[in-house]
GROMACS .gro file of C-alpha atoms in nm:
model
  411
    1UNK     CA    1   8.345   9.798  12.196
    2UNK     CA    2   8.379   9.461  12.366
    3UNK     CA    3   8.738   9.343  12.363
    4UNK     CA    4   8.768   9.146  12.686
    5UNK     CA    5   8.606   8.806  12.742
    6UNK     CA    6   8.433   8.906  13.065
    7UNK     CA    7   8.292   9.242  12.969
    8UNK     CA    8   8.022   9.343  13.214
    9UNK     CA    9   7.697   9.405  13.033
   10UNK     CA   10   7.862   9.319  12.700
   11UNK     CA   11   8.080   9.630  12.694
   12UNK     CA   12   8.448   9.674  12.781
   13UNK     CA   13   8.733   9.904  12.691
   14UNK     CA   14   8.993   9.663  12.828
   15UNK     CA   15   9.184   9.468  12.560
   16UNK     CA   16   9.168   9.092  12.601
   17UNK     CA   17   9.464   8.884  12.723
   18UNK     CA   18   9.603   8.818  12.373
   19UNK     CA   19   9.611   9.188  12.292
   20UNK     CA   20   9.768   9.273  12.627
   21UNK     CA   21  10.039   9.013  12.573
   22UNK     CA   22  10.108   9.147  12.223
   23UNK     CA   23  10.113   9.505  12.351
   24UNK     CA   24  10.367   9.423  12.622
   25UNK     CA   25  10.586   9.229  12.375
   26UNK     CA   26  10.592   9.516  12.124
   27UNK     CA   27  10.651   9.769  12.404
   28UNK     CA   28  10.957   9.577  12.523
   29UNK     CA   29  11.106   9.591  12.172
   30UNK     CA   30  11.023   9.961  12.145
   31UNK     CA   31  11.183  10.033  12.483
   32UNK     CA   32  11.492   9.817  12.435
   33UNK     CA   33  11.569   9.850  12.062
   34UNK     CA   34  11.385  10.150  11.915
   35UNK     CA   35  11.393  10.435  12.167
   36UNK     CA   36  11.767  10.411  12.249
   37UNK     CA   37  11.846  10.433  11.876
   38UNK     CA   38  11.605  10.715  11.788
   39UNK     CA   39  11.847  11.007  11.806
   40UNK     CA   40  12.121  10.826  11.610
   41UNK     CA   41  11.904  10.734  11.313
   42UNK     CA   42  11.737  11.075  11.312
   43UNK     CA   43  12.082  11.230  11.268
   44UNK     CA   44  12.188  10.975  11.007
   45UNK     CA   45  11.867  11.017  10.805
   46UNK     CA   46  11.896  10.658  10.685
   47UNK     CA   47  11.677  10.349  10.693
   48UNK     CA   48  11.764  10.164  11.017
   49UNK     CA   49  11.833   9.827  10.857
   50UNK     CA   50  11.984   9.668  11.173
   51UNK     CA   51  11.665   9.739  11.368
   52UNK     CA   52  11.450   9.604  11.084
   53UNK     CA   53  11.661   9.291  11.092
   54UNK     CA   54  11.627   9.257  11.471
   55UNK     CA   55  11.250   9.299  11.438
   56UNK     CA   56  11.241   9.035  11.164
   57UNK     CA   57  11.434   8.790  11.381
   58UNK     CA   58  11.169   8.801  11.655
   59UNK     CA   59  10.880   8.797  11.407
   60UNK     CA   60  10.771   9.158  11.461
   61UNK     CA   61  10.867   9.275  11.113
   62UNK     CA   62  10.680   9.006  10.925
   63UNK     CA   63  10.372   8.954  10.712
   64UNK     CA   64  10.246   8.705  10.970
   65UNK     CA   65  10.253   8.960  11.253
   66UNK     CA   66  10.095   9.247  11.062
   67UNK     CA   67   9.829   9.030  10.897
   68UNK     CA   68   9.735   8.861  11.225
   69UNK     CA   69   9.692   9.199  11.393
   70UNK     CA   70   9.505   9.339  11.093
   71UNK     CA   71   9.258   9.049  11.115
   72UNK     CA   72   9.235   9.056  11.496
   73UNK     CA   73   8.859   9.037  11.576
   74UNK     CA   74   8.828   9.357  11.779
   75UNK     CA   75   9.011   9.569  11.522
   76UNK     CA   76   9.250   9.696  11.788
   77UNK     CA   77   9.554   9.483  11.704
   78UNK     CA   78   9.715   9.729  11.460
   79UNK     CA   79   9.631  10.046  11.661
   80UNK     CA   80   9.776   9.898  11.979
   81UNK     CA   81  10.091   9.771  11.806
   82UNK     CA   82  10.147  10.099  11.620
   83UNK     CA   83  10.100  10.308  11.934
   84UNK     CA   84  10.376  10.112  12.109
   85UNK     CA   85  10.616  10.128  11.813
   86UNK     CA   86  10.571  10.503  11.767
   87UNK     CA   87  10.602  10.555  12.142
   88UNK     CA   88  10.956  10.428  12.085
   89UNK     CA   89  11.047  10.655  11.792
   90UNK     CA   90  10.840  10.771  11.498
   91UNK     CA   91  11.114  10.766  11.234
   92UNK     CA   92  11.228  10.412  11.310
   93UNK     CA   93  10.871  10.295  11.357
   94UNK     CA   94  10.771  10.436  11.019
   95UNK     CA   95  11.050  10.231  10.862
   96UNK     CA   96  10.908   9.925  11.038
   97UNK     CA   97  10.548   9.983  10.925
   98UNK     CA   98  10.606  10.161  10.594
   99UNK     CA   99  10.544   9.845  10.394
  100UNK     CA  100  10.198   9.800  10.539
  101UNK     CA  101  10.036  10.073  10.327
  102UNK     CA  102  10.140   9.892  10.008
  103UNK     CA  103  10.024   9.566  10.164
  104UNK     CA  104   9.685   9.719  10.250
  105UNK     CA  105   9.650   9.847   9.892
  106UNK     CA  106   9.686   9.494   9.755
  107UNK     CA  107   9.499   9.320  10.037
  108UNK     CA  108   9.202   9.558  10.007
  109UNK     CA  109   9.169   9.557   9.630
  110UNK     CA  110   9.365   9.261   9.495
  111UNK     CA  111   9.274   8.908   9.392
  112UNK     CA  112   9.359   8.614   9.621
  113UNK     CA  113   9.639   8.521   9.381
  114UNK     CA  114   9.789   8.871   9.397
  115UNK     CA  115   9.767   8.878   9.774
  116UNK     CA  116   9.942   8.543   9.800
  117UNK     CA  117  10.213   8.637   9.553
  118UNK     CA  118  10.303   8.994   9.643
  119UNK     CA  119  10.246   9.047  10.014
  120UNK     CA  120  10.528   8.810  10.121
  121UNK     CA  121  10.758   8.997   9.882
  122UNK     CA  122  10.697   9.318  10.077
  123UNK     CA  123  10.840   9.182  10.403
  124UNK     CA  124  11.080   8.897  10.337
  125UNK     CA  125  11.225   8.737  10.648
  126UNK     CA  126  11.530   8.724  10.878
  127UNK     CA  127  11.846   8.767  10.674
  128UNK     CA  128  11.642   8.882  10.374
  129UNK     CA  129  11.438   9.183  10.488
  130UNK     CA  130  11.229   9.338  10.211
  131UNK     CA  131  11.021   9.653  10.174
  132UNK     CA  132  10.703   9.768  10.003
  133UNK     CA  133  10.612  10.118   9.884
  134UNK     CA  134  10.274  10.272   9.805
  135UNK     CA  135  10.303  10.546   9.544
  136UNK     CA  136  10.004  10.776   9.503
  137UNK     CA  137  10.113  11.139   9.554
  138UNK     CA  138  10.274  11.336   9.274
  139UNK     CA  139  10.449  11.675   9.252
  140UNK     CA  140  10.118  11.831   9.144
  141UNK     CA  141   9.881  11.584   9.311
  142UNK     CA  142   9.901  11.547   9.688
  143UNK     CA  143   9.566  11.582   9.861
  144UNK     CA  144   9.404  11.617   9.517
  145UNK     CA  145   9.446  11.255   9.405
  146UNK     CA  146   9.209  11.326   9.117
  147UNK     CA  147   9.494  11.526   8.960
  148UNK     CA  148   9.720  11.221   8.925
  149UNK     CA  149   9.897  11.233   8.587
  150UNK     CA  150  10.093  10.908   8.592
  151UNK     CA  151   9.952  10.716   8.298
  152UNK     CA  152   9.907  10.342   8.246
  153UNK     CA  153   9.834  10.218   7.893
  154UNK     CA  154   9.731   9.863   7.812
  155UNK     CA  155   9.882   9.668   7.521
  156UNK     CA  156   9.640   9.387   7.450
  157UNK     CA  157   9.867   9.204   7.205
  158UNK     CA  158  10.134   9.148   7.470
  159UNK     CA  159   9.900   9.163   7.773
  160UNK     CA  160  10.107   9.425   7.949
  161UNK     CA  161  10.070   9.771   8.096
  162UNK     CA  162  10.314  10.054   8.027
  163UNK     CA  163  10.348  10.318   8.301
  164UNK     CA  164  10.499  10.665   8.275
  165UNK     CA  165  10.509  10.941   8.534
  166UNK     CA  166  10.668  11.061   8.857
  167UNK     CA  167  10.551  10.983   9.209
  168UNK     CA  168  10.644  11.194   9.507
  169UNK     CA  169  10.661  11.155   9.887
  170UNK     CA  170  10.675  10.775   9.865
  171UNK     CA  171  10.778  10.601  10.186
  172UNK     CA  172  11.046  10.347  10.085
  173UNK     CA  173  11.023  10.487   9.732
  174UNK     CA  174  11.299  10.359   9.507
  175UNK     CA  175  11.449  10.125   9.768
  176UNK     CA  176  11.143   9.900   9.805
  177UNK     CA  177  11.133   9.553   9.656
  178UNK     CA  178  10.768   9.594   9.554
  179UNK     CA  179  10.607   9.923   9.454
  180UNK     CA  180  10.229   9.967   9.429
  181UNK     CA  181  10.156  10.257   9.195
  182UNK     CA  182   9.829  10.443   9.143
  183UNK     CA  183   9.793  10.553   8.780
  184UNK     CA  184   9.531  10.688   8.545
  185UNK     CA  185   9.398  10.442   8.288
  186UNK     CA  186   9.138  10.686   8.151
  187UNK     CA  187   9.224  11.052   8.218
  188UNK     CA  188   8.882  11.166   8.091
  189UNK     CA  189   8.723  11.008   8.399
  190UNK     CA  190   8.947  11.184   8.652
  191UNK     CA  191   8.977  11.003   8.986
  192UNK     CA  192   8.723  10.744   8.871
  193UNK     CA  193   8.954  10.637   8.591
  194UNK     CA  194   9.242  10.525   8.813
  195UNK     CA  195   9.381  10.184   8.906
  196UNK     CA  196   9.668  10.041   9.108
  197UNK     CA  197   9.956   9.836   8.971
  198UNK     CA  198  10.217   9.614   9.133
  199UNK     CA  199  10.569   9.683   9.006
  200UNK     CA  200  10.777   9.368   9.074
  201UNK     CA  201  11.137   9.381   9.199
  202UNK     CA  202  11.395   9.479   8.941
  203UNK     CA  203  11.149   9.602   8.680
  204UNK     CA  204  11.334   9.815   8.421
  205UNK     CA  205  11.230  10.179   8.398
  206UNK     CA  206  11.158  10.232   8.768
  207UNK     CA  207  11.414  10.443   8.951
  208UNK     CA  208  11.449  10.660   9.256
  209UNK     CA  209  11.436  11.032   9.202
  210UNK     CA  210  11.499  11.296   9.466
  211UNK     CA  211  11.536  11.175   9.824
  212UNK     CA  212  11.368  11.425  10.054
  213UNK     CA  213  11.550  11.575  10.353
  214UNK     CA  214  11.269  11.607  10.604
  215UNK     CA  215  11.183  11.811  10.912
  216UNK     CA  216  11.099  11.495  11.109
  217UNK     CA  217  11.065  11.113  11.083
  218UNK     CA  218  11.409  11.130  10.927
  219UNK     CA  219  11.492  10.762  10.978
  220UNK     CA  220  11.218  10.681  10.728
  221UNK     CA  221  11.322  10.693  10.361
  222UNK     CA  222  11.101  10.924  10.153
  223UNK     CA  223  11.170  10.985   9.785
  224UNK     CA  224  11.038  11.038   9.435
  225UNK     CA  225  10.978  10.735   9.215
  226UNK     CA  226  11.030  10.783   8.842
  227UNK     CA  227  10.844  10.555   8.599
  228UNK     CA  228  10.991  10.568   8.249
  229UNK     CA  229  10.830  10.318   8.016
  230UNK     CA  230  10.779  10.065   8.297
  231UNK     CA  231  10.627   9.746   8.155
  232UNK     CA  232  10.439   9.504   8.380
  233UNK     CA  233  10.234   9.195   8.292
  234UNK     CA  234   9.855   9.218   8.290
  235UNK     CA  235   9.842   9.015   8.612
  236UNK     CA  236  10.002   9.314   8.793
  237UNK     CA  237   9.682   9.519   8.762
  238UNK     CA  238   9.547   9.511   9.119
  239UNK     CA  239   9.203   9.352   9.114
  240UNK     CA  240   9.239   9.222   8.760
  241UNK     CA  241   9.131   9.328   8.411
  242UNK     CA  242   8.773   9.205   8.435
  243UNK     CA  243   8.704   9.406   8.746
  244UNK     CA  244   8.861   9.720   8.598
  245UNK     CA  245   8.658   9.696   8.278
  246UNK     CA  246   8.338   9.647   8.475
  247UNK     CA  247   8.415   9.954   8.688
  248UNK     CA  248   8.502  10.174   8.391
  249UNK     CA  249   8.192  10.052   8.208
  250UNK     CA  250   7.968  10.161   8.497
  251UNK     CA  251   8.133  10.503   8.513
  252UNK     CA  252   8.106  10.562   8.140
  253UNK     CA  253   7.738  10.474   8.147
  254UNK     CA  254   7.674  10.720   8.429
  255UNK     CA  255   7.687  10.474   8.718
  256UNK     CA  256   7.896  10.480   9.034
  257UNK     CA  257   8.251  10.351   9.033
  258UNK     CA  258   8.277  10.270   9.403
  259UNK     CA  259   8.572  10.393   9.602
  260UNK     CA  260   8.870  10.510   9.399
  261UNK     CA  261   9.193  10.310   9.445
  262UNK     CA  262   9.402  10.559   9.646
  263UNK     CA  263   9.112  10.677   9.862
  264UNK     CA  264   9.011  10.324   9.954
  265UNK     CA  265   9.364  10.254  10.075
  266UNK     CA  266   9.384  10.579  10.274
  267UNK     CA  267   9.042  10.529  10.435
  268UNK     CA  268   9.143  10.185  10.558
  269UNK     CA  269   9.466  10.321  10.704
  270UNK     CA  270   9.343  10.635  10.883
  271UNK     CA  271   9.288  10.479  11.229
  272UNK     CA  272   9.635  10.325  11.199
  273UNK     CA  273   9.789  10.666  11.130
  274UNK     CA  274   9.593  10.807  11.423
  275UNK     CA  275   9.744  10.537  11.645
  276UNK     CA  276  10.093  10.642  11.535
  277UNK     CA  277  10.019  10.997  11.646
  278UNK     CA  278   9.878  10.873  11.976
  279UNK     CA  279  10.206  10.689  12.040
  280UNK     CA  280  10.414  11.003  11.985
  281UNK     CA  281  10.179  11.214  12.198
  282UNK     CA  282  10.181  10.959  12.479
  283UNK     CA  283  10.562  10.949  12.478
  284UNK     CA  284  10.573  11.325  12.518
  285UNK     CA  285  10.320  11.331  12.802
  286UNK     CA  286  10.502  11.058  12.994
  287UNK     CA  287  10.843  11.223  12.949
  288UNK     CA  288  10.713  11.566  13.051
  289UNK     CA  289  10.533  11.415  13.352
  290UNK     CA  290  10.847  11.241  13.475
  291UNK     CA  291  11.054  11.555  13.422
  292UNK     CA  292  10.801  11.768  13.611
  293UNK     CA  293  10.811  11.538  13.913
  294UNK     CA  294  11.193  11.538  13.926
  295UNK     CA  295  11.286  11.892  13.824
  296UNK     CA  296  11.301  12.120  14.129
  297UNK     CA  297  11.264  12.498  14.106
  298UNK     CA  298  11.200  12.742  14.392
  299UNK     CA  299  11.228  12.454  14.637
  300UNK     CA  300  10.967  12.215  14.496
  301UNK     CA  301  10.901  11.993  14.191
  302UNK     CA  302  10.775  12.207  13.904
  303UNK     CA  303  10.480  11.970  13.865
  304UNK     CA  304  10.338  12.121  14.185
  305UNK     CA  305  10.288  12.449  14.006
  306UNK     CA  306   9.937  12.482  13.869
  307UNK     CA  307  10.072  12.611  13.537
  308UNK     CA  308  10.254  12.281  13.486
  309UNK     CA  309  10.004  12.050  13.656
  310UNK     CA  310   9.711  12.189  13.456
  311UNK     CA  311   9.908  12.164  13.134
  312UNK     CA  312   9.989  11.800  13.202
  313UNK     CA  313   9.623  11.735  13.286
  314UNK     CA  314   9.513  11.873  12.950
  315UNK     CA  315   9.785  11.681  12.768
  316UNK     CA  316   9.688  11.349  12.926
  317UNK     CA  317   9.316  11.404  12.864
  318UNK     CA  318   9.380  11.492  12.500
  319UNK     CA  319   9.590  11.183  12.432
  320UNK     CA  320   9.335  10.955  12.600
  321UNK     CA  321   9.052  11.114  12.398
  322UNK     CA  322   9.249  11.066  12.076
  323UNK     CA  323   9.306  10.699  12.160
  324UNK     CA  324   8.935  10.640  12.221
  325UNK     CA  325   8.844  10.798  11.885
  326UNK     CA  326   9.108  10.581  11.720
  327UNK     CA  327   8.982  10.263  11.883
  328UNK     CA  328   8.624  10.346  11.789
  329UNK     CA  329   8.710  10.390  11.420
  330UNK     CA  330   8.927  10.078  11.412
  331UNK     CA  331   8.660   9.870  11.587
  332UNK     CA  332   8.386   9.994  11.354
  333UNK     CA  333   8.595   9.920  11.046
  334UNK     CA  334   8.675   9.567  11.166
  335UNK     CA  335   8.307   9.496  11.232
  336UNK     CA  336   8.225   9.600  10.877
  337UNK     CA  337   8.032   9.908  10.986
  338UNK     CA  338   8.009  10.204  10.751
  339UNK     CA  339   8.203  10.503  10.882
  340UNK     CA  340   7.919  10.737  10.786
  341UNK     CA  341   8.013  10.991  11.051
  342UNK     CA  342   8.368  11.015  10.912
  343UNK     CA  343   8.494  10.837  11.222
  344UNK     CA  344   8.823  10.743  11.052
  345UNK     CA  345   8.893  11.102  10.950
  346UNK     CA  346   8.790  11.224  11.294
  347UNK     CA  347   9.040  10.994  11.464
  348UNK     CA  348   9.326  11.105  11.240
  349UNK     CA  349   9.241  11.475  11.272
  350UNK     CA  350   9.222  11.473  11.652
  351UNK     CA  351   9.518  11.241  11.709
  352UNK     CA  352   9.751  11.422  11.472
  353UNK     CA  353   9.675  11.770  11.603
  354UNK     CA  354   9.694  11.641  11.962
  355UNK     CA  355  10.042  11.500  11.894
  356UNK     CA  356  10.165  11.836  11.761
  357UNK     CA  357  10.016  12.024  12.055
  358UNK     CA  358  10.134  11.800  12.338
  359UNK     CA  359  10.487  11.764  12.202
  360UNK     CA  360  10.510  12.143  12.190
  361UNK     CA  361  10.378  12.161  12.547
  362UNK     CA  362  10.636  11.902  12.652
  363UNK     CA  363  10.910  12.129  12.518
  364UNK     CA  364  10.762  12.417  12.717
  365UNK     CA  365  10.763  12.212  13.038
  366UNK     CA  366  11.127  12.117  12.988
  367UNK     CA  367  11.216  12.479  12.910
  368UNK     CA  368  11.562  12.527  12.762
  369UNK     CA  369  11.636  12.157  12.796
  370UNK     CA  370  11.335  12.076  12.578
  371UNK     CA  371  11.474  12.289  12.297
  372UNK     CA  372  11.799  12.092  12.277
  373UNK     CA  373  11.876  11.765  12.104
  374UNK     CA  374  11.994  11.626  12.436
  375UNK     CA  375  11.630  11.557  12.519
  376UNK     CA  376  11.392  11.365  12.286
  377UNK     CA  377  11.090  11.598  12.303
  378UNK     CA  378  11.247  11.828  12.043
  379UNK     CA  379  11.266  11.534  11.800
  380UNK     CA  380  10.918  11.413  11.885
  381UNK     CA  381  10.776  11.757  11.809
  382UNK     CA  382  10.941  11.753  11.466
  383UNK     CA  383  10.812  11.401  11.409
  384UNK     CA  384  10.456  11.482  11.515
  385UNK     CA  385  10.397  11.741  11.243
  386UNK     CA  386  10.389  11.486  10.962
  387UNK     CA  387  10.067  11.332  11.095
  388UNK     CA  388   9.876  11.649  11.012
  389UNK     CA  389  10.002  11.628  10.653
  390UNK     CA  390  10.044  11.278  10.509
  391UNK     CA  391   9.760  11.045  10.411
  392UNK     CA  392   9.523  11.340  10.406
  393UNK     CA  393   9.600  11.680  10.558
  394UNK     CA  394   9.402  11.814  10.853
  395UNK     CA  395   9.218  12.039  10.608
  396UNK     CA  396   9.111  11.740  10.400
  397UNK     CA  397   8.996  11.557  10.715
  398UNK     CA  398   8.787  11.859  10.817
  399UNK     CA  399   8.632  11.869  10.471
  400UNK     CA  400   8.536  11.501  10.495
  401UNK     CA  401   8.399  11.545  10.847
  402UNK     CA  402   8.213  11.859  10.743
  403UNK     CA  403   8.040  11.670  10.463
  404UNK     CA  404   7.941  11.396  10.707
  405UNK     CA  405   7.809  11.646  10.961
  406UNK     CA  406   7.613  11.869  10.723
  407UNK     CA  407   7.523  11.633  10.442
  408UNK     CA  408   7.640  11.910  10.208
  409UNK     CA  409   7.919  11.911   9.952
  410UNK     CA  410   8.169  12.102  10.163
  411UNK     CA  411   8.463  12.213   9.949
   0.00000   0.00000   0.00000
């Protein structure tokens, strides 16, 4: 993975100067604006609009920033940026990056016209901040995306699609300006009969259902999205009608459909989710390290005790290993390499479970203090758990990795 211009022997793990400058810029915002506000917005359980606005003013919350990092040649732009944001606070950071999953869904599968029209509407700008939401999960279809029941029916006479169903666990669901919804267009084909649709702002029939009160990442809005006779023009079918008909035709004749809409979006985003978990884990390690060097018990810093020192050693090694797996997957994806070894799933599995483990260990190092809301490690531990669940549970990641390792249909 060559990221620096002067990599000895053509190989370097040091990000180049542009990435380092970006990393430091994002870190300053995370340190100055995000981390100090983490506890407040966790308690309020509301979208932190003032911080989104501040990020928009400096160009951090913007289509230009996220797209430039997504297209950064080494593939490390998004992982590095996300690690710094989630080092600050996971709930606020998820509000800042929540629109990117919807943007990826359109950017990965949409036509140039759709990309140009809808991606700017997911971010807006200073004074007019906007949000996007990707809606795939349902009350009875989480990891099993093949069980999606939301239906989209095409009316040729009026060239429009009519959507009905309920989506669940949607980040920014119901409050977003643009929703991207995965629906079944041919239930007889299961997951291979699905497509994605853009629901423009203000479309009648789309409403917010239940807002979820969560264990962690509470500054990020998560809710049901109800679709009741939602009508959208034919141009809102992501990828277009011709492409959908060609795909369905291949499936019906016994051919391959290619990657299904929701899975393609999740696969592209897994290293990014891993980077989020790395950021939370790193925050916990650094906080516990600093505490262990300052907290004195029995006449010496507790970090001098092997029980603490060894724990910190394992925590640091685990976070660094998770980052390297994340960078490998992101670099491979950016170079157009097939992730045949399930490298994306591997990065998410290791990073997410590392974040849960090291945040728990940080609480242990802080003792009673770590169990109180006066110290952030309690919140970070609550936040970390979501990474083992959303965008593919740890069990799903192990199934994918198991198939890659054995070549067998592990179920």
